[in-house]
């Protein structure tokens, strides 16, 4: 197989260390549900889930039923929650593959029940409560009625009761504390008269790292597993997390050009002096967005150098005037670490005017991935 001109590296040893570090934040008995939705935030859902399963993770969360089916087909065992629930056409897959859909509407119950009864099986569901996220979920005043319906629904039982924090990365914790109070209030009618235990879960990465009293029975980190910190986390627990994804390419051409030369479309950069520019085979089609034009830096030979001129569809220029030793074929880090220098997903996100989550999904989703297993040193593409 020929080497790609640009690729993302997925460091599975970092993933393993991150899950261990997050576990150390949890009291005994609190479970960790690894959020691997959206192809594991661009890291590749199946290899990520296999690595996590090999290190003891037994609960996963995906966005939709299709992702849940793909995990089961890759022989991932354990709990698989489906955040967006199950559409009418998907309930048979829920039963067949033993998935746990999130439910947020009373009308979903008879559909799930019929499918479960047909198959002679039980469906475990996670009841989603909107305590202030303003997105998916039952509103507090819908819960009593929902609880009655659920108790009467054959072969469907609550394995979890959950909510989601809206502002856990805000300096002011007040709204998160209100969500916690609403959550505790809301679960009461759902627990009345039940013998089986429902797991309570509220916290994503930011909640887990910030609020020790919001861990309940289970936590649902995504971003932190992948080694990014949720927001600029001056308030969060100091947990050593290592970025799992790097984004790399190799120099295509080195060009020596004079002073006063316009570079790339629109000549938004004009060389102030004779310059050496390196041409990189990466552009906005690869998730290296045009918004980075004349803003970004990349790492070459362990040094930071500036991106120059507009980012094109497949091509970007960087200024290596200060680095006489570079040649075509040299590796360039667009995101990640070289020696002591690092360009984090947050840094790249800052230049692009977005958040690290979007960078991971975008870059990871559009480029070939190389998996580094760390211990054996063996790589697989
Ligand atoms: C995506 C998601 C998570 C994970 O959030 P992170 O900020 O990545 O930790 C947890 N819970 C729900 C409901 C989500 O949608």
Short mmCIF file of C-alpha atoms and ligand atoms in Angstrom, two decimals:
data_model
loop_
_atom_site.label_atom_id
_atom_site.label_comp_id
_atom_site.label_asym_id
_atom_site.label_seq_id
_atom_site.Cartn_x
_atom_site.Cartn_y
_atom_site.Cartn_z
CA UNK A 1 0.00 0.00 0.00
CA UNK A 2 1.38 3.42 -0.86
CA UNK A 3 1.92 5.92 1.90
CA UNK A 4 -0.77 8.59 2.13
CA UNK A 5 0.27 12.20 1.56
CA UNK A 6 -1.41 13.13 4.85
CA UNK A 7 -2.70 11.01 7.68
CA UNK A 8 -3.89 11.02 11.27
CA UNK A 9 -2.08 8.94 13.86
CA UNK A 10 -4.16 7.38 16.61
CA UNK A 11 -2.08 6.61 19.68
CA UNK A 12 -3.85 3.72 21.41
CA UNK A 13 -1.37 3.78 24.30
CA UNK A 14 -2.51 7.35 25.04
CA UNK A 15 -6.13 6.20 24.90
CA UNK A 16 -5.36 3.44 27.39
CA UNK A 17 -3.56 5.87 29.72
CA UNK A 18 -6.43 8.33 29.52
CA UNK A 19 -9.03 5.77 30.48
CA UNK A 20 -6.85 4.71 33.43
CA UNK A 21 -6.40 8.34 34.50
CA UNK A 22 -10.15 8.98 34.35
CA UNK A 23 -10.91 5.80 36.29
CA UNK A 24 -8.66 7.02 39.07
CA UNK A 25 -11.06 10.00 39.45
CA UNK A 26 -13.96 7.65 40.18
CA UNK A 27 -14.90 6.14 43.50
CA UNK A 28 -15.10 2.34 43.54
CA UNK A 29 -18.33 1.11 41.98
CA UNK A 30 -18.79 4.09 39.67
CA UNK A 31 -18.81 2.84 36.10
CA UNK A 32 -17.31 4.48 33.05
CA UNK A 33 -19.34 4.52 29.84
CA UNK A 34 -17.00 5.36 26.97
CA UNK A 35 -18.64 7.69 24.46
CA UNK A 36 -17.59 6.43 21.02
CA UNK A 37 -20.30 8.17 18.99
CA UNK A 38 -19.50 9.80 15.64
CA UNK A 39 -16.84 7.20 14.82
CA UNK A 40 -15.23 7.87 18.21
CA UNK A 41 -14.91 11.59 17.52
CA UNK A 42 -13.05 10.78 14.30
CA UNK A 43 -10.65 8.28 15.93
CA UNK A 44 -12.35 5.19 14.41
CA UNK A 45 -15.07 3.61 16.52
CA UNK A 46 -14.15 -0.07 16.22
CA UNK A 47 -10.39 0.13 16.94
CA UNK A 48 -11.09 2.57 19.80
CA UNK A 49 -13.80 0.36 21.31
CA UNK A 50 -11.59 -2.75 20.96
CA UNK A 51 -8.73 -0.99 22.73
CA UNK A 52 -11.02 0.23 25.52
CA UNK A 53 -12.64 -3.20 25.89
CA UNK A 54 -9.18 -4.76 26.16
CA UNK A 55 -8.54 -2.39 29.07
CA UNK A 56 -11.67 -3.26 30.95
CA UNK A 57 -14.33 -0.88 29.60
CA UNK A 58 -17.69 -2.64 29.53
CA UNK A 59 -20.06 0.20 28.62
CA UNK A 60 -20.15 2.24 25.43
CA UNK A 61 -22.34 4.97 24.00
CA UNK A 62 -23.02 5.63 20.33
CA UNK A 63 -25.16 8.18 18.51
CA UNK A 64 -27.46 5.91 16.54
CA UNK A 65 -28.53 2.31 16.09
CA UNK A 66 -26.31 1.85 13.03
CA UNK A 67 -23.22 2.58 15.13
CA UNK A 68 -24.44 0.17 17.82
CA UNK A 69 -24.92 -2.59 15.25
CA UNK A 70 -21.42 -1.93 13.88
CA UNK A 71 -19.95 -2.32 17.37
CA UNK A 72 -21.73 -5.64 17.92
CA UNK A 73 -20.64 -6.87 14.50
CA UNK A 74 -17.09 -6.11 15.63
CA UNK A 75 -17.80 -8.36 18.62
CA UNK A 76 -17.86 -5.66 21.25
CA UNK A 77 -19.66 -7.05 24.31
CA UNK A 78 -21.17 -5.14 27.23
CA UNK A 79 -23.59 -2.30 27.44
CA UNK A 80 -24.19 -0.14 24.33
CA UNK A 81 -26.37 2.91 24.88
CA UNK A 82 -27.82 4.69 21.83
CA UNK A 83 -28.09 8.41 22.55
CA UNK A 84 -30.56 9.25 19.78
CA UNK A 85 -32.85 6.33 20.59
CA UNK A 86 -34.41 4.03 18.04
CA UNK A 87 -36.62 4.95 15.10
CA UNK A 88 -39.56 2.68 14.22
CA UNK A 89 -37.51 0.85 11.61
CA UNK A 90 -34.65 0.29 14.01
CA UNK A 91 -36.35 -1.42 16.96
CA UNK A 92 -35.76 -4.92 15.61
CA UNK A 93 -32.01 -4.22 15.46
CA UNK A 94 -32.18 -2.91 19.04
CA UNK A 95 -33.60 -6.26 20.16
CA UNK A 96 -31.43 -8.41 17.93
CA UNK A 97 -28.16 -6.71 18.89
CA UNK A 98 -29.07 -6.07 22.51
CA UNK A 99 -28.69 -2.29 22.38
CA UNK A 100 -29.97 0.11 25.05
CA UNK A 101 -31.77 3.04 23.43
CA UNK A 102 -32.27 6.34 25.20
CA UNK A 103 -36.00 7.09 25.53
CA UNK A 104 -37.42 10.58 25.82
CA UNK A 105 -41.01 10.23 24.62
CA UNK A 106 -43.85 8.08 25.96
CA UNK A 107 -44.84 7.10 22.42
CA UNK A 108 -41.58 5.19 21.96
CA UNK A 109 -42.55 2.67 24.63
CA UNK A 110 -45.23 0.58 22.85
CA UNK A 111 -43.04 0.32 19.74
CA UNK A 112 -40.12 -0.99 21.76
CA UNK A 113 -42.41 -3.26 23.75
CA UNK A 114 -43.91 -4.89 20.65
CA UNK A 115 -40.47 -5.62 19.22
CA UNK A 116 -39.25 -7.03 22.53
CA UNK A 117 -42.33 -9.22 23.00
CA UNK A 118 -42.12 -10.52 19.42
CA UNK A 119 -38.61 -11.69 20.11
CA UNK A 120 -39.37 -12.88 23.63
CA UNK A 121 -36.65 -10.58 24.99
CA UNK A 122 -36.28 -7.60 27.30
CA UNK A 123 -35.09 -4.15 26.20
CA UNK A 124 -33.15 -2.04 28.70
CA UNK A 125 -33.58 1.69 28.13
CA UNK A 126 -31.98 4.86 29.48
CA UNK A 127 -34.63 7.43 30.39
CA UNK A 128 -33.43 10.88 29.38
CA UNK A 129 -34.49 13.88 31.41
CA UNK A 130 -33.99 17.46 30.27
CA UNK A 131 -32.84 19.20 33.43
CA UNK A 132 -31.75 22.30 31.53
CA UNK A 133 -29.75 21.32 28.46
CA UNK A 134 -32.70 22.35 26.32
CA UNK A 135 -32.17 19.52 23.89
CA UNK A 136 -33.40 15.91 24.09
CA UNK A 137 -35.36 14.65 27.06
CA UNK A 138 -38.50 14.55 29.13
CA UNK A 139 -39.31 17.80 30.85
CA UNK A 140 -39.70 17.49 34.62
CA UNK A 141 -43.50 17.83 34.42
CA UNK A 142 -43.76 14.94 31.92
CA UNK A 143 -41.97 12.45 34.13
CA UNK A 144 -44.80 11.26 36.37
CA UNK A 145 -46.94 10.28 33.38
CA UNK A 146 -43.95 8.69 31.65
CA UNK A 147 -43.16 6.66 34.78
CA UNK A 148 -46.69 5.26 34.82
CA UNK A 149 -46.49 4.31 31.13
CA UNK A 150 -43.10 2.72 31.58
CA UNK A 151 -44.25 0.63 34.54
CA UNK A 152 -47.08 -0.72 32.39
CA UNK A 153 -44.90 -1.47 29.37
CA UNK A 154 -44.12 -5.15 29.00
CA UNK A 155 -40.54 -6.26 28.35
CA UNK A 156 -39.08 -2.74 28.55
CA UNK A 157 -37.26 -1.71 31.71
CA UNK A 158 -35.07 1.23 32.74
CA UNK A 159 -31.39 0.28 33.03
CA UNK A 160 -30.48 3.93 33.33
CA UNK A 161 -31.84 7.36 34.14
CA UNK A 162 -29.78 10.15 32.69
CA UNK A 163 -29.48 13.84 31.99
CA UNK A 164 -26.84 16.04 30.37
CA UNK A 165 -25.05 19.13 31.65
CA UNK A 166 -25.31 22.27 29.52
CA UNK A 167 -22.77 24.65 31.09
CA UNK A 168 -20.30 22.51 33.02
CA UNK A 169 -17.42 24.39 31.39
CA UNK A 170 -18.76 27.77 32.51
CA UNK A 171 -16.72 29.44 35.27
CA UNK A 172 -19.94 29.82 37.26
CA UNK A 173 -21.04 26.38 38.55
CA UNK A 174 -24.50 27.59 39.58
CA UNK A 175 -26.50 26.21 36.64
CA UNK A 176 -24.82 22.80 36.86
CA UNK A 177 -25.73 22.64 40.54
CA UNK A 178 -29.33 23.48 39.62
CA UNK A 179 -29.31 20.69 37.02
CA UNK A 180 -28.08 18.26 39.67
CA UNK A 181 -30.93 19.26 42.01
CA UNK A 182 -33.50 18.92 39.23
CA UNK A 183 -32.06 15.50 38.32
CA UNK A 184 -32.38 14.19 41.88
CA UNK A 185 -35.92 15.54 42.03
CA UNK A 186 -36.86 14.03 38.65
CA UNK A 187 -35.67 10.49 39.27
CA UNK A 188 -37.99 9.94 42.23
CA UNK A 189 -41.18 9.03 40.35
CA UNK A 190 -39.16 6.73 38.11
CA UNK A 191 -37.73 4.79 41.03
CA UNK A 192 -40.98 4.32 42.99
CA UNK A 193 -42.02 0.69 43.24
CA UNK A 194 -39.11 -0.69 41.26
CA UNK A 195 -36.90 -3.51 42.42
CA UNK A 196 -34.34 -3.56 39.66
CA UNK A 197 -31.64 -0.96 39.94
CA UNK A 198 -31.43 1.83 37.38
CA UNK A 199 -28.03 3.42 36.98
CA UNK A 200 -28.06 7.18 37.38
CA UNK A 201 -25.74 9.13 35.11
CA UNK A 202 -25.30 12.84 34.49
CA UNK A 203 -21.68 13.79 33.80
CA UNK A 204 -19.76 14.04 30.54
CA UNK A 205 -16.02 14.89 30.55
CA UNK A 206 -16.36 18.37 32.02
CA UNK A 207 -18.75 17.19 34.74
CA UNK A 208 -16.50 14.27 35.61
CA UNK A 209 -13.41 16.47 35.92
CA UNK A 210 -15.14 19.22 37.81
CA UNK A 211 -17.93 17.99 40.05
CA UNK A 212 -17.08 15.02 42.32
CA UNK A 213 -20.67 14.99 43.60
CA UNK A 214 -22.14 14.53 40.11
CA UNK A 215 -20.62 11.15 39.33
CA UNK A 216 -23.62 9.06 40.50
CA UNK A 217 -23.47 5.42 39.29
CA UNK A 218 -21.84 6.06 35.95
CA UNK A 219 -20.07 8.80 33.96
CA UNK A 220 -20.02 9.32 30.19
CA UNK A 221 -16.72 10.88 29.07
CA UNK A 222 -15.97 11.37 25.40
CA UNK A 223 -13.53 14.22 24.82
CA UNK A 224 -11.34 13.46 27.84
CA UNK A 225 -10.79 9.89 26.64
CA UNK A 226 -9.35 11.33 23.46
CA UNK A 227 -6.96 13.44 25.52
CA UNK A 228 -8.49 16.89 25.17
CA UNK A 229 -9.61 19.01 28.06
CA UNK A 230 -13.18 20.29 27.95
CA UNK A 231 -12.83 24.06 27.56
CA UNK A 232 -9.91 25.91 29.09
CA UNK A 233 -10.14 24.07 32.30
CA UNK A 234 -8.62 26.16 35.06
CA UNK A 235 -11.31 24.78 37.37
CA UNK A 236 -11.02 21.12 36.45
CA UNK A 237 -9.19 18.36 38.29
CA UNK A 238 -5.56 18.07 37.32
CA UNK A 239 -5.62 14.80 35.42
CA UNK A 240 -2.82 13.98 33.02
CA UNK A 241 -4.46 13.40 29.64
CA UNK A 242 -2.53 12.76 26.44
CA UNK A 243 -3.91 13.67 23.01
CA UNK A 244 -4.72 10.51 21.06
CA UNK A 245 -4.89 12.04 17.57
CA UNK A 246 -2.12 13.73 15.58
CA UNK A 247 -2.37 15.08 12.04
CA UNK A 248 0.68 14.84 9.79
CA UNK A 249 1.90 15.29 6.25
CA UNK A 250 5.17 15.45 4.31
CA UNK A 251 6.72 18.32 2.39
CA UNK A 252 5.93 18.11 -1.33
CA UNK A 253 8.25 20.81 -2.63
CA UNK A 254 10.66 23.46 -1.30
CA UNK A 255 10.68 26.78 -3.14
CA UNK A 256 13.25 29.58 -2.94
CA UNK A 257 11.56 32.82 -3.89
CA UNK A 258 12.49 36.48 -3.90
CA UNK A 259 11.10 39.43 -1.99
CA UNK A 260 7.75 40.93 -2.98
CA UNK A 261 6.23 37.71 -4.35
CA UNK A 262 2.53 37.04 -3.81
CA UNK A 263 1.72 33.59 -2.42
CA UNK A 264 -1.41 31.57 -3.25
CA UNK A 265 -4.88 32.78 -4.30
CA UNK A 266 -5.51 36.48 -3.82
CA UNK A 267 -1.88 37.14 -2.84
CA UNK A 268 -2.98 37.66 0.76
CA UNK A 269 0.68 37.11 1.71
CA UNK A 270 3.55 38.84 -0.08
CA UNK A 271 7.10 37.81 0.86
CA UNK A 272 8.79 40.70 2.72
CA UNK A 273 12.24 39.28 1.92
CA UNK A 274 13.72 36.37 0.00
CA UNK A 275 12.03 33.27 1.45
CA UNK A 276 11.98 29.49 1.46
CA UNK A 277 8.47 28.14 1.32
CA UNK A 278 7.50 24.51 1.80
CA UNK A 279 4.48 23.28 -0.11
CA UNK A 280 2.34 20.81 1.84
CA UNK A 281 -0.15 18.43 0.17
CA UNK A 282 -2.97 19.25 2.55
CA UNK A 283 -5.89 21.65 2.25
CA UNK A 284 -9.46 22.34 3.18
CA UNK A 285 -10.64 19.14 1.52
CA UNK A 286 -8.67 17.34 4.24
CA UNK A 287 -10.18 19.40 7.05
CA UNK A 288 -7.31 21.91 7.11
CA UNK A 289 -9.82 24.69 6.68
CA UNK A 290 -9.41 27.90 4.71
CA UNK A 291 -10.04 29.80 7.96
CA UNK A 292 -6.45 28.84 8.89
CA UNK A 293 -5.04 31.03 6.10
CA UNK A 294 -2.21 33.24 7.40
CA UNK A 295 -3.05 32.22 10.98
CA UNK A 296 -1.83 28.70 11.60
CA UNK A 297 1.55 27.32 12.53
CA UNK A 298 2.93 23.84 11.86
CA UNK A 299 5.87 21.90 13.30
CA UNK A 300 8.89 21.04 11.16
CA UNK A 301 12.09 19.62 12.66
CA UNK A 302 10.71 20.35 16.11
CA UNK A 303 10.24 24.06 15.34
CA UNK A 304 7.10 26.13 14.85
CA UNK A 305 6.78 27.78 11.46
CA UNK A 306 4.05 30.00 10.02
CA UNK A 307 1.48 29.08 7.41
CA UNK A 308 1.46 31.66 4.55
CA UNK A 309 -1.16 32.66 2.00
CA UNK A 310 -4.58 31.15 1.49
CA UNK A 311 -5.08 27.48 2.27
CA UNK A 312 -6.19 25.84 -1.00
CA UNK A 313 -8.32 22.74 -1.56
CA UNK A 314 -5.35 20.34 -1.50
CA UNK A 315 -2.31 22.55 -0.90
CA UNK A 316 -0.89 24.79 1.83
CA UNK A 317 2.35 26.80 2.04
CA UNK A 318 4.50 27.27 5.13
CA UNK A 319 7.54 29.48 5.67
CA UNK A 320 10.72 27.50 6.36
CA UNK A 321 13.16 30.35 5.70
CA UNK A 322 14.61 29.85 9.19
CA UNK A 323 15.17 26.11 8.62
CA UNK A 324 17.80 25.61 5.91
CA UNK A 325 18.00 21.84 6.50
CA UNK A 326 14.48 20.87 5.45
CA UNK A 327 13.81 18.91 2.27
CA UNK A 328 10.91 17.44 0.35
CA UNK A 329 9.62 14.33 2.12
CA UNK A 330 10.27 15.70 5.62
CA UNK A 331 7.47 15.08 8.07
CA UNK A 332 5.30 18.02 9.13
CA UNK A 333 2.99 17.99 12.15
CA UNK A 334 -0.20 19.96 11.61
CA UNK A 335 -1.62 18.88 14.97
CA UNK A 336 0.33 17.02 17.61
CA UNK A 337 3.79 17.08 19.11
CA UNK A 338 7.35 17.29 17.80
CA UNK A 339 9.98 17.41 20.54
CA UNK A 340 9.01 20.10 23.02
CA UNK A 341 6.59 21.85 20.68
CA UNK A 342 2.91 21.01 20.47
CA UNK A 343 -0.04 22.16 18.41
CA UNK A 344 -3.09 20.94 20.29
CA UNK A 345 -6.59 20.41 18.96
CA UNK A 346 -7.56 23.43 21.07
CA UNK A 347 -4.91 25.59 19.40
CA UNK A 348 -6.02 24.51 15.94
CA UNK A 349 -9.62 25.09 17.01
CA UNK A 350 -8.75 28.60 18.17
CA UNK A 351 -7.31 29.46 14.74
CA UNK A 352 -10.35 27.98 13.00
CA UNK A 353 -12.85 29.68 15.31
CA UNK A 354 -14.29 26.44 16.68
CA UNK A 355 -13.81 23.85 19.46
CA UNK A 356 -11.57 20.80 19.72
CA UNK A 357 -14.55 18.42 19.31
CA UNK A 358 -15.17 19.72 15.80
CA UNK A 359 -11.48 19.50 14.86
CA UNK A 360 -11.28 15.83 15.89
CA UNK A 361 -14.45 14.85 14.00
CA UNK A 362 -13.43 16.82 10.92
CA UNK A 363 -9.76 15.88 10.62
CA UNK A 364 -10.25 12.31 11.85
CA UNK A 365 -13.22 11.77 9.59
CA UNK A 366 -11.52 12.94 6.40
CA UNK A 367 -8.08 11.32 6.54
CA UNK A 368 -6.59 7.84 6.59
CA UNK A 369 -5.74 6.67 10.07
CA UNK A 370 -2.62 4.94 11.27
CA UNK A 371 -2.96 3.17 14.62
CA UNK A 372 0.02 3.11 16.97
CA UNK A 373 -0.29 0.46 19.61
CA UNK A 374 2.63 1.73 21.67
CA UNK A 375 3.81 -1.43 23.39
CA UNK A 376 4.74 -3.62 20.43
CA UNK A 377 5.62 -0.68 18.23
CA UNK A 378 3.54 -2.26 15.52
CA UNK A 379 1.36 -0.07 13.37
CA UNK A 380 -1.68 -0.97 11.41
CA UNK A 381 -3.45 1.18 8.84
C1 LIG B 1 -21.48 13.53 23.54
C2 LIG B 1 -22.10 13.25 24.84
C3 LIG B 1 -21.31 12.93 25.96
C4 LIG B 1 -19.80 13.05 25.97
O1 LIG B 1 -19.44 14.41 26.08
P1 LIG B 1 -17.92 14.90 26.24
O2 LIG B 1 -18.01 16.34 26.47
O3 LIG B 1 -17.24 14.55 24.96
O4 LIG B 1 -17.34 14.14 27.39
C5 LIG B 1 -21.96 12.52 27.12
N1 LIG B 1 -23.32 12.46 27.16
C6 LIG B 1 -24.09 12.78 26.12
C7 LIG B 1 -25.57 12.69 26.26
C8 LIG B 1 -23.52 13.21 24.93
O5 LIG B 1 -24.30 13.55 23.90
#
